[in-house]
PDB file of C-alpha atoms in Angstrom:
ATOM      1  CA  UNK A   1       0.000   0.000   0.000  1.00 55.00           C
ATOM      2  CA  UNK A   2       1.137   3.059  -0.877  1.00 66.00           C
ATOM      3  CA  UNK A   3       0.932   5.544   2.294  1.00 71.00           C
ATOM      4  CA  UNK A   4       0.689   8.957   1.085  1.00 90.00           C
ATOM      5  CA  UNK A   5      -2.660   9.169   2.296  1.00 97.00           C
ATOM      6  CA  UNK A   6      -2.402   7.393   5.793  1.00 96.00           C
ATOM      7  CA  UNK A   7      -4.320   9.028   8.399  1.00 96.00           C
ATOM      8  CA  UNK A   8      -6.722  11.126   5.706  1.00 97.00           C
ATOM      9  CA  UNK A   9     -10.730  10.892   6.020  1.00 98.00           C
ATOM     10  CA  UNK A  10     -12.400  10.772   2.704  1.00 98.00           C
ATOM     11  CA  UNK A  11     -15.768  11.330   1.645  1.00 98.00           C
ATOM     12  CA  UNK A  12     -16.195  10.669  -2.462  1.00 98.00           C
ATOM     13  CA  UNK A  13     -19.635  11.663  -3.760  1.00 98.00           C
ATOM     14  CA  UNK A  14     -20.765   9.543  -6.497  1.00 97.00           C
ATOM     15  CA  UNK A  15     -18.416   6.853  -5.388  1.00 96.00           C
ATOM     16  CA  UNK A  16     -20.546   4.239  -6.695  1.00 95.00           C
ATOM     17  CA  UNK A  17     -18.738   4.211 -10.499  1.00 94.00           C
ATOM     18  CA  UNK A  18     -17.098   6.018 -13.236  1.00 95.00           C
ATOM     19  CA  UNK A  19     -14.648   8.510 -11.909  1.00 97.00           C
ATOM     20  CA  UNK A  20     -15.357   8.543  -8.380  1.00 97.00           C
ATOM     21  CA  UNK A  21     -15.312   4.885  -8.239  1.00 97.00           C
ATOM     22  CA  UNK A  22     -11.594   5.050  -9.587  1.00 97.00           C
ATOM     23  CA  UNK A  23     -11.056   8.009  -6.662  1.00 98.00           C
ATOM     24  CA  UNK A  24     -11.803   6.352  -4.190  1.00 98.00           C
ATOM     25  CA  UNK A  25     -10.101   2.901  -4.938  1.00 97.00           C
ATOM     26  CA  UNK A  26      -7.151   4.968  -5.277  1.00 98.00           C
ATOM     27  CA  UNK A  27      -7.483   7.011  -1.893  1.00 98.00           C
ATOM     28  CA  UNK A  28      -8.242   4.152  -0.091  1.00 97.00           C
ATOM     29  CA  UNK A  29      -5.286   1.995  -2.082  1.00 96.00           C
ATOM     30  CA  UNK A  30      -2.667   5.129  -1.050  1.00 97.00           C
ATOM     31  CA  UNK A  31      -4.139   4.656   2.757  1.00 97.00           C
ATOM     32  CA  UNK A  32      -6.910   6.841   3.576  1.00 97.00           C
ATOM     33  CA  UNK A  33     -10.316   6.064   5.088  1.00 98.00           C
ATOM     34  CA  UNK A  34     -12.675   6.381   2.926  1.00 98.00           C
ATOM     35  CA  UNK A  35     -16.692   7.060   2.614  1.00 98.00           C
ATOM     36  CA  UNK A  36     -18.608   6.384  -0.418  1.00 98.00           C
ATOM     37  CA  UNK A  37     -21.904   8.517  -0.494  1.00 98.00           C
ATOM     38  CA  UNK A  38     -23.607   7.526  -3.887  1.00 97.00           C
ATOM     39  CA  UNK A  39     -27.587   6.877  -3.906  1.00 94.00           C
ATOM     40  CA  UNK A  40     -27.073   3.877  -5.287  1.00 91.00           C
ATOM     41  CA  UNK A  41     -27.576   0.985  -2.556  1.00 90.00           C
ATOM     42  CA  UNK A  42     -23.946  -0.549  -1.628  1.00 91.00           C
ATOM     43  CA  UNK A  43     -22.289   2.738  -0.700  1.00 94.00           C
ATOM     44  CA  UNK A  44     -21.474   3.329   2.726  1.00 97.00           C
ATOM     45  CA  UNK A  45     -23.914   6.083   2.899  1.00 97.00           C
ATOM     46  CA  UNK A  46     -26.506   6.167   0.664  1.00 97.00           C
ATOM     47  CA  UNK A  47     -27.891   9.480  -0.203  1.00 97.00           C
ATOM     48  CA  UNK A  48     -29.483  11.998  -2.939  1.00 97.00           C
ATOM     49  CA  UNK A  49     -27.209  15.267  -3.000  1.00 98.00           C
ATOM     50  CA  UNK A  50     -29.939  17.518  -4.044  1.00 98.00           C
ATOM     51  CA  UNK A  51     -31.226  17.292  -0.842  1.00 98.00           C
ATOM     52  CA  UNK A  52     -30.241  19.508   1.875  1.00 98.00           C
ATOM     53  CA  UNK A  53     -30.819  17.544   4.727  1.00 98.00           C
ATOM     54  CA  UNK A  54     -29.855  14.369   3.555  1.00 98.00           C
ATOM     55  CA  UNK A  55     -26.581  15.743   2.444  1.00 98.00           C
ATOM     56  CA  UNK A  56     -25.735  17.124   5.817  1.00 98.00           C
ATOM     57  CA  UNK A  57     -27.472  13.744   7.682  1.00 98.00           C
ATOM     58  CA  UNK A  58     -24.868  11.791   4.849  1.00 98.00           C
ATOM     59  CA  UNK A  59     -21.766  13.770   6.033  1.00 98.00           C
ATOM     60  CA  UNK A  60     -22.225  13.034   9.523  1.00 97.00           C
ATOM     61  CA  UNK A  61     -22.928   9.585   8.804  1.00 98.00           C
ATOM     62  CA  UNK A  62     -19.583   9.285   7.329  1.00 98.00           C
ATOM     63  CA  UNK A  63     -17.446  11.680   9.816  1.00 97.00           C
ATOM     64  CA  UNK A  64     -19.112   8.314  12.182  1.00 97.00           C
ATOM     65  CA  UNK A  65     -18.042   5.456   9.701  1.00 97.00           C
ATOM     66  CA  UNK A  66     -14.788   7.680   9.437  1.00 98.00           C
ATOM     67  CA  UNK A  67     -13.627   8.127  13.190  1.00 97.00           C
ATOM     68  CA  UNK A  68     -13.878  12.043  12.734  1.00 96.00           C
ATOM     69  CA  UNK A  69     -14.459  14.767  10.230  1.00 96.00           C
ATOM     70  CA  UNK A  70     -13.070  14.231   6.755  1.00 98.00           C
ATOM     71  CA  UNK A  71     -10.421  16.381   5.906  1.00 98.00           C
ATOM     72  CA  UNK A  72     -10.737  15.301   2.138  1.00 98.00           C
ATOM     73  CA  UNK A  73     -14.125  15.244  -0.185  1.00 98.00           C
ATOM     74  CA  UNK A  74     -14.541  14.428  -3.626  1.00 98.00           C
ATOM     75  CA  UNK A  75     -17.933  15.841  -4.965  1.00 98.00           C
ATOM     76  CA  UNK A  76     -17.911  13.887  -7.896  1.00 97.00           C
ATOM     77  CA  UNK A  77     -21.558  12.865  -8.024  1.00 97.00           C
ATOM     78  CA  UNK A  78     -23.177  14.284 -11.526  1.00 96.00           C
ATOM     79  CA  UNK A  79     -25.746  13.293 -14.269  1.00 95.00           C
ATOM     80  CA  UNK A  80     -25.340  13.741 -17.824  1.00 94.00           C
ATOM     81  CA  UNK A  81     -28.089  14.970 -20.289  1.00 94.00           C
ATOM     82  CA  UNK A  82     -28.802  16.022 -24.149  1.00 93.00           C
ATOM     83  CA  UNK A  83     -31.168  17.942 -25.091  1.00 95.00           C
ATOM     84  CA  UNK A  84     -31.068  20.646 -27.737  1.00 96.00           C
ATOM     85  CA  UNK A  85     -32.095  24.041 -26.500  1.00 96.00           C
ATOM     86  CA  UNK A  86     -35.289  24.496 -27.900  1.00 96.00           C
ATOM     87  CA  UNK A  87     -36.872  21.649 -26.858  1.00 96.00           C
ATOM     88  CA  UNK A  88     -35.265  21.275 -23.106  1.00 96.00           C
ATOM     89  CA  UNK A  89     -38.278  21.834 -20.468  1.00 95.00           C
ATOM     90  CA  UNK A  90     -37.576  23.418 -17.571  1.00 97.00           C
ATOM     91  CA  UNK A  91     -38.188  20.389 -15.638  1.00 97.00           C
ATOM     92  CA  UNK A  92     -34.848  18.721 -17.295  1.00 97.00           C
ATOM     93  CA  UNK A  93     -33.055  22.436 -17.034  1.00 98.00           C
ATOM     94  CA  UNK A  94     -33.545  21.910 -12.889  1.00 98.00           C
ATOM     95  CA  UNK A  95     -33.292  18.186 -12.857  1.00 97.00           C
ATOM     96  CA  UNK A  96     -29.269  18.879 -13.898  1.00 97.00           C
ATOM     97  CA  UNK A  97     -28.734  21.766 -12.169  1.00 98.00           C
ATOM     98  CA  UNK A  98     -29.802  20.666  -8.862  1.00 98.00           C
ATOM     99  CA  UNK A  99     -27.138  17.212  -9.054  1.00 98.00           C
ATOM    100  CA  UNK A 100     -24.945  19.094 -10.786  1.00 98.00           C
ATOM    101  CA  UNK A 101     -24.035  22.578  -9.085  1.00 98.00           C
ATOM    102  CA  UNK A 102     -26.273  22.238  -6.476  1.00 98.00           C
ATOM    103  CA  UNK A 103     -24.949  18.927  -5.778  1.00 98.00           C
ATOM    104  CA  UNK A 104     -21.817  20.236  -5.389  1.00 98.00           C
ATOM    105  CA  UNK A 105     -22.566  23.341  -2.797  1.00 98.00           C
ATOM    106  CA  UNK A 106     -24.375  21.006  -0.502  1.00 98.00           C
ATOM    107  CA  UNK A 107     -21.389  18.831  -0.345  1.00 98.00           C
ATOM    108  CA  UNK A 108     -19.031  21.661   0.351  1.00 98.00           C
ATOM    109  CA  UNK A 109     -21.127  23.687   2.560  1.00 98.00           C
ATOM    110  CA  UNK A 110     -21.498  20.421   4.936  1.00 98.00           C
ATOM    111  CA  UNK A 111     -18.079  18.783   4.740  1.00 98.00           C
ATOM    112  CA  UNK A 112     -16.689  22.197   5.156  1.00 98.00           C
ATOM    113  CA  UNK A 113     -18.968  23.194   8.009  1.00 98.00           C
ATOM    114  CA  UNK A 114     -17.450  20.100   9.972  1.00 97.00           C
ATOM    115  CA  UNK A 115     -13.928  20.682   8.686  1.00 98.00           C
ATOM    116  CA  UNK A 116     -14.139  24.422  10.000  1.00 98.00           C
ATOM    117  CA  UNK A 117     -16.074  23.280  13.591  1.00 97.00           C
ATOM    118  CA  UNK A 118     -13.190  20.820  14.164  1.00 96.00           C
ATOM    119  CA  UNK A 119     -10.569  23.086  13.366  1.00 97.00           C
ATOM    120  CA  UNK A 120      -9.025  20.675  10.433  1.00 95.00           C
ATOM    121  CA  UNK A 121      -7.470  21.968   7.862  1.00 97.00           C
ATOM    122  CA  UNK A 122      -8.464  19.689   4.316  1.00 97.00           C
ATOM    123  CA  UNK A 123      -8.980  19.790   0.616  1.00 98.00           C
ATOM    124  CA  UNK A 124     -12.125  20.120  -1.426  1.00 98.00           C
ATOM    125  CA  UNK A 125     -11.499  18.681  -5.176  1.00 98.00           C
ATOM    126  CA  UNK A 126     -14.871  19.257  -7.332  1.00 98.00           C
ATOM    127  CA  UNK A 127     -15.667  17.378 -10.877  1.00 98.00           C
ATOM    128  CA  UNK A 128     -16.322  20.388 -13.343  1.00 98.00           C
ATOM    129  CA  UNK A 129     -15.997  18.699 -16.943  1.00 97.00           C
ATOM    130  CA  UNK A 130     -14.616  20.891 -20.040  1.00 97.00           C
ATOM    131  CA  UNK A 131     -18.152  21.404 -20.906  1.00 96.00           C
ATOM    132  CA  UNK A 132     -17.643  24.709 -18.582  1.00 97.00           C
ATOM    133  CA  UNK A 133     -15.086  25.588 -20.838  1.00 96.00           C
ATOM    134  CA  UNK A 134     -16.437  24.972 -24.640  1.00 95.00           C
ATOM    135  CA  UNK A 135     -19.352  24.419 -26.056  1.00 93.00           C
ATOM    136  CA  UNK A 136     -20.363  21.793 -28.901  1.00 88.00           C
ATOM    137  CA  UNK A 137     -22.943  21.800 -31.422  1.00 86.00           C
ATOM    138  CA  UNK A 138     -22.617  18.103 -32.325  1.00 85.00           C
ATOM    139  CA  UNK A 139     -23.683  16.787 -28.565  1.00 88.00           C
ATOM    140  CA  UNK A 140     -26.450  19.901 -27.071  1.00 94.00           C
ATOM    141  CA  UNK A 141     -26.137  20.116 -23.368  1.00 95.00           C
ATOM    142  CA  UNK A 142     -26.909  23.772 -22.323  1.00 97.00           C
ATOM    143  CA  UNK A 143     -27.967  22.439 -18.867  1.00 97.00           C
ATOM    144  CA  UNK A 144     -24.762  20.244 -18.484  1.00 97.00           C
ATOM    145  CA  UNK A 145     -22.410  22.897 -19.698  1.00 97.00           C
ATOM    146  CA  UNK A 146     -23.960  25.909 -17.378  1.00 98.00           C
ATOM    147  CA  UNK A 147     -23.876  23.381 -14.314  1.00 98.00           C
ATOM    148  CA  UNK A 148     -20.184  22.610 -15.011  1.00 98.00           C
ATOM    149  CA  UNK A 149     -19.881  26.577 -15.475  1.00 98.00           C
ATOM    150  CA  UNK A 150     -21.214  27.310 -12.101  1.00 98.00           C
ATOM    151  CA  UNK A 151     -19.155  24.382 -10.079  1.00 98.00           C
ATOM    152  CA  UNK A 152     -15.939  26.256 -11.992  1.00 98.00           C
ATOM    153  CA  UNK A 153     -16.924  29.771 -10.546  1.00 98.00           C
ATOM    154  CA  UNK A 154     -18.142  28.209  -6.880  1.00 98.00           C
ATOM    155  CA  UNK A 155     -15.090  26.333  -7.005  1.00 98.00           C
ATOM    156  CA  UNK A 156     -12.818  29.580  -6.926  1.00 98.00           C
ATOM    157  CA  UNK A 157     -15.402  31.220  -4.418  1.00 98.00           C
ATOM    158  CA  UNK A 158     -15.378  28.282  -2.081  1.00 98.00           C
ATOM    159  CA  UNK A 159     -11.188  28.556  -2.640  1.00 98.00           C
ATOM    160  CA  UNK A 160     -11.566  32.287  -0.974  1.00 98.00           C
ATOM    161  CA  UNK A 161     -13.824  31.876   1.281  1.00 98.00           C
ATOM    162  CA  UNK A 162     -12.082  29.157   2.709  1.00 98.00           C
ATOM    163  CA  UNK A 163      -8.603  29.570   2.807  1.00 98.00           C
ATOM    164  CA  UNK A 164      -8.408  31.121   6.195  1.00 98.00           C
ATOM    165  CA  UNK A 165      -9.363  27.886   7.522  1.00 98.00           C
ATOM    166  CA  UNK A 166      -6.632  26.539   5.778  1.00 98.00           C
ATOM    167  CA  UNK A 167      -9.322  24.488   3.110  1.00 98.00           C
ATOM    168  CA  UNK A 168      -7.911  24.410  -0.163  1.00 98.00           C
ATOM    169  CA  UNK A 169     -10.595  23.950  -3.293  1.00 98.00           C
ATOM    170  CA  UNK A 170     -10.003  22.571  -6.794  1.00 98.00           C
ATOM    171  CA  UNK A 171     -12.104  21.560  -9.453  1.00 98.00           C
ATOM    172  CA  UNK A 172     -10.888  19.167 -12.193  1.00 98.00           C
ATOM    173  CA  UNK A 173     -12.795  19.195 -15.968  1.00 98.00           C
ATOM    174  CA  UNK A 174     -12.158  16.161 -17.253  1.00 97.00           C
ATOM    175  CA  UNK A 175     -12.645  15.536 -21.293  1.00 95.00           C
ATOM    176  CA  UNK A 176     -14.518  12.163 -23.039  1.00 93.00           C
ATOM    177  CA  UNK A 177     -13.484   9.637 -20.232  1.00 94.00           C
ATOM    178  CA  UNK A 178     -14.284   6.240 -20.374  1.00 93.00           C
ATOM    179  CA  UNK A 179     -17.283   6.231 -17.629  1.00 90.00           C
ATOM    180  CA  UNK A 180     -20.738   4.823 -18.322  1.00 83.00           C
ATOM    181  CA  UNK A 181     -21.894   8.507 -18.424  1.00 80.00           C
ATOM    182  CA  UNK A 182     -19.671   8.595 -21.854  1.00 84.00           C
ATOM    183  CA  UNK A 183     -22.205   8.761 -24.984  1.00 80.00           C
ATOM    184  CA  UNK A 184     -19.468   9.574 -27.637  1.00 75.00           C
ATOM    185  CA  UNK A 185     -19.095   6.082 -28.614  1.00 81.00           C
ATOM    186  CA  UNK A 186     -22.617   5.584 -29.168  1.00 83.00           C
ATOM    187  CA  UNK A 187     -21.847   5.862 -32.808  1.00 85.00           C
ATOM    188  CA  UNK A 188     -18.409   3.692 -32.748  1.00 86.00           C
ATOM    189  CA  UNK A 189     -17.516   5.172 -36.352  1.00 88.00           C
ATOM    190  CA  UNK A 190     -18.757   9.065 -35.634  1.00 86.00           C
ATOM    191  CA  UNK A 191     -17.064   8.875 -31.817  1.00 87.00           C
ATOM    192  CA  UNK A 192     -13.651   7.728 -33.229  1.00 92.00           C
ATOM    193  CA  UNK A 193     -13.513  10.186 -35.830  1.00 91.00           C
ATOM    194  CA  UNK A 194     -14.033  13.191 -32.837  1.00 89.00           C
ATOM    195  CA  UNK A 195     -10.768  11.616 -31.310  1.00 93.00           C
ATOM    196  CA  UNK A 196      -8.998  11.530 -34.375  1.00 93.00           C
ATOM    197  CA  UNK A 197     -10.103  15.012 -35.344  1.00 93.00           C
ATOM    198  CA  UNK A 198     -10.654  16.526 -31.947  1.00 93.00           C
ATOM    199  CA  UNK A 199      -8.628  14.975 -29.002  1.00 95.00           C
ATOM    200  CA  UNK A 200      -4.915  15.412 -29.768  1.00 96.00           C
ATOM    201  CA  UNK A 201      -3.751  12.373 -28.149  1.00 96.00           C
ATOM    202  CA  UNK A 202      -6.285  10.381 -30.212  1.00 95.00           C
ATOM    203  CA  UNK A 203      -7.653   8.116 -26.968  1.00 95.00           C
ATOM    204  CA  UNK A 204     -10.512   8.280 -24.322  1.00 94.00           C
ATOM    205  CA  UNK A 205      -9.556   9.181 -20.782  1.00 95.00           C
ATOM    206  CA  UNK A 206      -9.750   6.481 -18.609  1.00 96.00           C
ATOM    207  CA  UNK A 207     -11.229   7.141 -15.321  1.00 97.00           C
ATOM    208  CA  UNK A 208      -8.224   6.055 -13.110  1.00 98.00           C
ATOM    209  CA  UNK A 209      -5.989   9.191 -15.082  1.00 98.00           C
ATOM    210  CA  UNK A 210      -8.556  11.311 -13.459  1.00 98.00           C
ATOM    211  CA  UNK A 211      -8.207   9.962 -10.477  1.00 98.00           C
ATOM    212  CA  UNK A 212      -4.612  10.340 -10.462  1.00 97.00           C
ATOM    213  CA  UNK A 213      -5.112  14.017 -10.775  1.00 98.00           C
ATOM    214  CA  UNK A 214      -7.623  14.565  -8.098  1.00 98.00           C
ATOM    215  CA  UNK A 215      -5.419  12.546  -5.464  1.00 98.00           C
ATOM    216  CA  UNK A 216      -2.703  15.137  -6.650  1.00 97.00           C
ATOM    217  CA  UNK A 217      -4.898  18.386  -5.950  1.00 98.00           C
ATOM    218  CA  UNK A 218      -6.220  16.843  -2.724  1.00 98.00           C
ATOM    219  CA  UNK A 219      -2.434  15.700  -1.771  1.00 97.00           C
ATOM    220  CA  UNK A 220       0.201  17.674   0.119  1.00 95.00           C
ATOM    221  CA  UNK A 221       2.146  18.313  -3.069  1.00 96.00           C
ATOM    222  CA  UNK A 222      -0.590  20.441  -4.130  1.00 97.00           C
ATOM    223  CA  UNK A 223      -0.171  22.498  -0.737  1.00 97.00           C
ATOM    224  CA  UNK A 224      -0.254  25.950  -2.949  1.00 98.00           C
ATOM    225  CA  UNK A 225      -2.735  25.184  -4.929  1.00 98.00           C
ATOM    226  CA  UNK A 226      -6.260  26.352  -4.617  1.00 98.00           C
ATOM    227  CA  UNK A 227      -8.998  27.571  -6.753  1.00 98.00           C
ATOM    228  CA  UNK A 228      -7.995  25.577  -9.519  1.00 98.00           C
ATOM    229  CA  UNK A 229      -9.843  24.060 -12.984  1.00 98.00           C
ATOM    230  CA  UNK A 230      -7.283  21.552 -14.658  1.00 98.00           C
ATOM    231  CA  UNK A 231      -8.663  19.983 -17.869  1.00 98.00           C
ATOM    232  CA  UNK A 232      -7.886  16.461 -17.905  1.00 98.00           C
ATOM    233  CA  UNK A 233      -8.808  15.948 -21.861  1.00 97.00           C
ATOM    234  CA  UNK A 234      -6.371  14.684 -24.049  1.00 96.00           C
ATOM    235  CA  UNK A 235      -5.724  18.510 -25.184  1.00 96.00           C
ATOM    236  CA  UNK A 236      -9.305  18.421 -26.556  1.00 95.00           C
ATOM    237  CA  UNK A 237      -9.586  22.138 -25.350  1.00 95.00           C
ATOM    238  CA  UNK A 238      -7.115  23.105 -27.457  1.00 94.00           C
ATOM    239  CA  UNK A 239      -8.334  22.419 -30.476  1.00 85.00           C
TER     240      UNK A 239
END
């Protein structure tokens, strides 16, 4: 086992697959406790982060399971949706935006909340996507791309707000990764001409890269860092 993360508490939201899955295999792998809060039955906690109370109920739940307050979280939990703009109701509009971004500042508010009332100093690593960063006419997802927006922009607020209790926050935007969220490959033929045209490296992310790069943010080699976005997308935003 590798022990950079001995004596952390975790909490990973949407820990039940795709990328936080992979995070928290590798957290726990690299020695920390971890908490899985997905509302899928099987995680430690299970829980709906739209919900205010059951968010904070979740947290304490796992500061329990945990043996104190976490002093790392990973709000990774998200939905993914298409819809062109004209025909999106307002019902689907919410329905993203409240897993999405509100997902997001429920599982700050309450880990950090804890963090600050135990006097622990931690890390906060959000999953923005580069659909906060570009847009694309082939795949429409105005509600994604403005929830991804938002957990850029209350990424760098939370980093502000919180670094006099010595909480750093990141936020990582990870490109077409290899999750079951992924519909790129939908169309085998159409999705492997967008890496050949649009991804310079010419692959899908895989899930465990991603998780690499959240460890790092949430890891004392990332002790300056805060308010960050880091694409993690093959250089897809740079074409």
């Amino acid at each position: 086992m590798d022990p950079s993360f001995a004596g952390r508490r975790a909490i990973v939201t949407g820990g039940g697959s795709g990328i936080g899955a992979a995070t928290a295999r590798l957290l726990a792998d690299r020695g920390a406790r971890v908490a899985v809060v997905d509302r899928a039955e099987g995680a430690d906690v299970v829980a709906d982060v739209r919900d205010a109370a059951a968010v904070d109920a979740a947290v304490g739940a796992a500061e329990r399971l945990l043996g104190g307050a976490a002093d790392l979280v990973v709000a990774s939990a998200g939905i993914y949706r298409i819809a062109p703009l004209l025909e999106m109701d307002a019902g689907e509009w919410d329905d993203v935006l409240a897993t999405n971004l509100r997902g997001v500042f429920l599982t700050g508010r309450a880990a950090a909340r804890r963090m600050v009332a135990a006097g622990v100093p931690g890390a906060i690593v959000n999953l923005a996507s580069t659909a906060a960063l570009v847009s694309d006419a082939a795949e429409p997802t105005a509600h994604y791309n403005a929830s991804k927006a938002g957990v850029v922009s209350l990424t760098r607020q939370m980093a502000v707000e919180l670094a006099p209790h010595g909480i750093r926050v990141n936020c990582v935007c990870p490109g077409v990764i290899a999750t079951p969220m992924l519909r790129l490959m939908d169309d085998p033929e159409a999705g492997e001409r967008y890496l050949r045209e649009s991804v310079p490296l010419r692959r899908l992310g895989a899930p465990e890269e991603v998780a690499e790069a959240i460890a790092f943010l949430a890891s004392d080699a990332a002790a300056y860092i805060t308010g960050a976005a880091l694409p993690i997308d093959g250089g897809s935003t740079l074409t």
